[in-house]
């Protein structure tokens, strides 16, 4: 065979050999023959046009080995598609650069292959042709494509297999165009797509054809806005889809309901005239159809509930601004509560006894619970009367299916219910739920723990104080070695939510204790024992146990300090011992990361004199974690080091020689950008802790920070933090920042020029964050140089800073944090630089920013505006 020829064969001779037996070459390449792969790649790079045509001809060649035909089609598809946007553009440009005659030959063979006698060849041709159509159809560059599809699908001249492949091709094309930035297509083009697809879904067609058509319709709906605006066409689409929901083929019914939920998402405003029919079809499917179909029928109500919740929130926001709603919310979810909720409750009793307790098997009962939760969030207290009778009747039913369903139903409405409406019920439920923790059914135990965690998260104030010992004891009892790890994980999660309920609780500050204190020793002991279980890696039990412990530590009261002082060296000892433990690398890295997170929380909770005697040992162990070069553990170790630096302050300087290499390595971890981001933050923490003592390390750190800004592969989320870090370093080293002033201002000016498209909300949010950090950098540099009496270094840059502030003042998309930071910088410039900037500060845009800040709804911004306004007025009014 050709793949056995020496690789040094002259290319022309090798190419002729390949062309003579491309079939064998493709089969060899499909078997991972490197010589064959290399020769094919060489052919592609030397003569792309010829290569594409040879592959398409191979795919269309009847009688050839189907393995080679399939590989040829896949090769054509992969030549034109890529996940990376930049590579995708390059591949499309390479195709467009081919001569029209060459492209025409490929396209003709692809259309021919759609009519092949072989199903696999047809299916592969559908994918390859869709890639070409994605490039050419939006630009009307393949006039034969849609007429051929219409002929294949709507006439009797071709087999059902060709009809299915052609419908698959249309569906793939719509799906690919939907994922790319393609221009709007002429209505005639979208009409042709719809005509072919709707014809294929008619009830007179074979079920296999209808299935392919229903899938294609789902993928095409994004492009049918204009068709949905016209009632006649809208009716035709809806009638066809509704007919498909009663197909004798469950696969067709499932795809039809998937189309309906997509229509509800895209065309909510047009649903009203079809709601009676859609209600009947979906509720009947939920009640009577096969589970896969019923689950998708439920999705229709999920989409309605989520969409209407968003619209109601939007209405409320606009009402506060005295503005009318932009869309009409028909409140279908509210109207359906009476009829849909009973179906959901019944569906929730149809659990699979062998289902995964972590809900990985998304069956009808779990789907129904999810739907009930979404409806509850949308309609609020209206759902409570429809659910509570079921809960009260069945939560102690002899049949575990009903006990579990009642428990999950109660948990599902807790997020939507107001505290006033549900408090009494939660109060009464505690005893029953605690008792249910010992239910014979693991599934009931699991759901009970989920319900208790939702109570802790959403309605902790409704837990009777006198029940707290029983409540905590019951949860701790489900952490033992004899408890399945997924049930124990739910118990740890409930404890985490209980601990989180004390976030912001000030009782400990005033009384020296809080409700956690009596239970904290037992909580930490049992949670640590759970984390030490041999099966703690299963079901994320160890991670959840540590999260719960850290939350209780963070929210502990002063009277628990002695316990924390015992926990700190114990955590350090565990970390030290972990280096020699016989664990696989992934498990060890995870365990060490969790211990580092605990050390971080303890350092944040304790004071300098508490930590001092342990600091050397802690730092030694944390540095050893950094040596392992595991990104997850490194990230946690760097966070712990930041907390240690914050608490020991200037004493941290002695660790800098040992830390510096790891810090610089972290700053250059562009691929593991989370580590890089934490390392950047650590630089800021160290700068604040040791202040001017960081100067000997500044040169290397600044070089690493500047390199990160220049690296195109680094995730953009890191770069704002780098700019903030400039300011932190400048405030620490004061006049020692002189060598970096010019470069810093050049980079800050470049960042200041970055704008966001008006229609890109994500980019607008990012640019606001970037600008806020640029302002932090300016503030820090001005403050640092002012402290070092070297403000003369920035006189030449004041104009560009004020231009940036002017740009922010005129930006309608700025958020309040950015406004606050801009006003603060105005005040800093005014106070630091005084009369030299009087004329530059006395401008209308400055006055506008100050005025807007004084009217902000955020108290912090108002305070900043008042201070800055006073400084500006004093400067302007001075002689």
Coordinates of N, CA, C and O in Angstrom, one line a residue, residues 449 453 475-476 478-479 485-499 527 530-531 540-549 552:
X449 N -32.7 16.1 53.3 CA -31.5 17.0 53.5 C -31.5 18.2 52.6 O -31.1 19.3 52.9
X453 N -31.6 22.0 53.7 CA -30.6 23.0 53.2 C -31.2 24.2 52.6 O -30.8 25.3 52.8
X475 N -28.5 16.6 61.5 CA -27.6 16.7 60.3 C -26.3 16.1 60.6 O -25.8 15.4 59.7
X476 N -25.7 16.2 61.7 CA -24.4 15.6 62.0 C -24.5 14.1 62.0 O -23.6 13.4 61.6
X478 N -26.0 12.3 59.9 CA -26.0 11.8 58.6 C -24.6 12.0 57.9 O -24.5 11.9 56.7
X479 N -23.6 12.2 58.7 CA -22.2 12.3 58.2 C -21.4 11.0 58.4 O -20.3 10.9 57.9
X485 N -22.1 8.2 50.7 CA -21.4 9.5 50.6 C -22.3 10.6 50.0 O -22.2 11.7 50.3
X486 N -23.2 10.2 49.1 CA -24.1 11.3 48.5 C -25.1 11.8 49.5 O -25.4 13.0 49.4
X487 N -25.5 11.0 50.4 CA -26.4 11.4 51.5 C -25.6 12.3 52.4 O -26.1 13.4 52.9
X488 N -24.4 11.8 52.8 CA -23.5 12.6 53.7 C -23.2 14.0 53.1 O -23.1 15.0 53.8
X489 N -23.0 14.0 51.8 CA -22.6 15.2 51.1 C -23.8 16.2 51.3 O -23.6 17.4 51.5
X490 N -25.0 15.7 51.1 CA -26.2 16.6 51.3 C -26.3 17.1 52.7 O -26.7 18.3 52.9
X491 N -25.9 16.3 53.7 CA -26.0 16.8 55.0 C -24.9 17.8 55.3 O -25.2 18.9 55.9
X492 N -23.7 17.6 54.7 CA -22.7 18.7 54.8 C -23.1 20.0 54.1 O -22.8 21.1 54.6
X493 N -23.8 19.8 53.0 CA -24.3 21.0 52.3 C -25.3 21.7 53.1 O -25.3 23.0 53.1
X494 N -26.2 21.0 53.8 CA -27.2 21.6 54.6 C -26.5 22.4 55.8 O -26.9 23.5 56.2
X495 N -25.4 21.8 56.3 CA -24.7 22.5 57.4 C -24.0 23.7 56.8 O -23.9 24.8 57.5
X496 N -23.5 23.6 55.6 CA -22.9 24.8 55.0 C -23.9 25.9 54.9 O -23.6 27.1 55.2
X497 N -25.1 25.6 54.5 CA -26.1 26.6 54.3 C -26.5 27.2 55.7 O -26.8 28.4 55.8
X498 N -26.5 26.3 56.7 CA -26.8 26.8 58.1 C -25.7 27.8 58.5 O -26.0 28.8 59.1
X499 N -24.5 27.4 58.3 CA -23.4 28.3 58.7 C -23.4 29.6 57.9 O -23.2 30.7 58.4
X527 N -17.5 17.1 61.0 CA -17.2 17.5 59.6 C -15.8 17.1 59.1 O -15.6 16.6 58.0
X530 N -15.9 13.4 58.6 CA -16.5 13.1 57.3 C -15.5 13.4 56.1 O -15.4 12.6 55.2
X531 N -14.7 14.4 56.2 CA -13.7 14.7 55.2 C -12.6 13.6 55.2 O -11.9 13.4 54.2
X540 N -18.3 14.4 46.0 CA -17.8 15.7 46.4 C -18.0 15.9 47.9 O -18.1 17.1 48.4
X541 N -18.0 14.8 48.7 CA -18.2 14.9 50.1 C -17.1 15.7 50.8 O -17.4 16.6 51.7
X542 N -15.8 15.4 50.5 CA -14.7 16.1 51.2 C -14.8 17.6 51.0 O -14.6 18.4 51.9
X543 N -15.0 18.0 49.7 CA -15.0 19.5 49.4 C -16.1 20.1 50.2 O -16.0 21.2 50.8
X544 N -17.3 19.5 50.2 CA -18.5 20.1 50.9 C -18.3 20.2 52.4 O -18.6 21.2 53.0
X545 N -17.6 19.2 53.0 CA -17.3 19.2 54.4 C -16.4 20.3 54.7 O -16.6 21.1 55.7
X546 N -15.4 20.6 53.9 CA -14.4 21.7 54.2 C -15.1 23.0 54.0 O -14.9 24.0 54.8
X547 N -16.0 23.1 53.0 CA -16.7 24.4 52.8 C -17.6 24.7 54.0 O -17.7 25.8 54.4
X548 N -18.2 23.7 54.6 CA -19.0 23.9 55.8 C -18.2 24.3 57.0 O -18.5 25.2 57.7
X549 N -17.0 23.6 57.2 CA -16.1 24.0 58.3 C -15.7 25.4 58.1 O -15.7 26.2 59.1
X552 N -18.4 27.9 59.1 CA -18.6 28.0 60.5 C -17.4 28.8 61.2 O -17.6 29.6 62.1

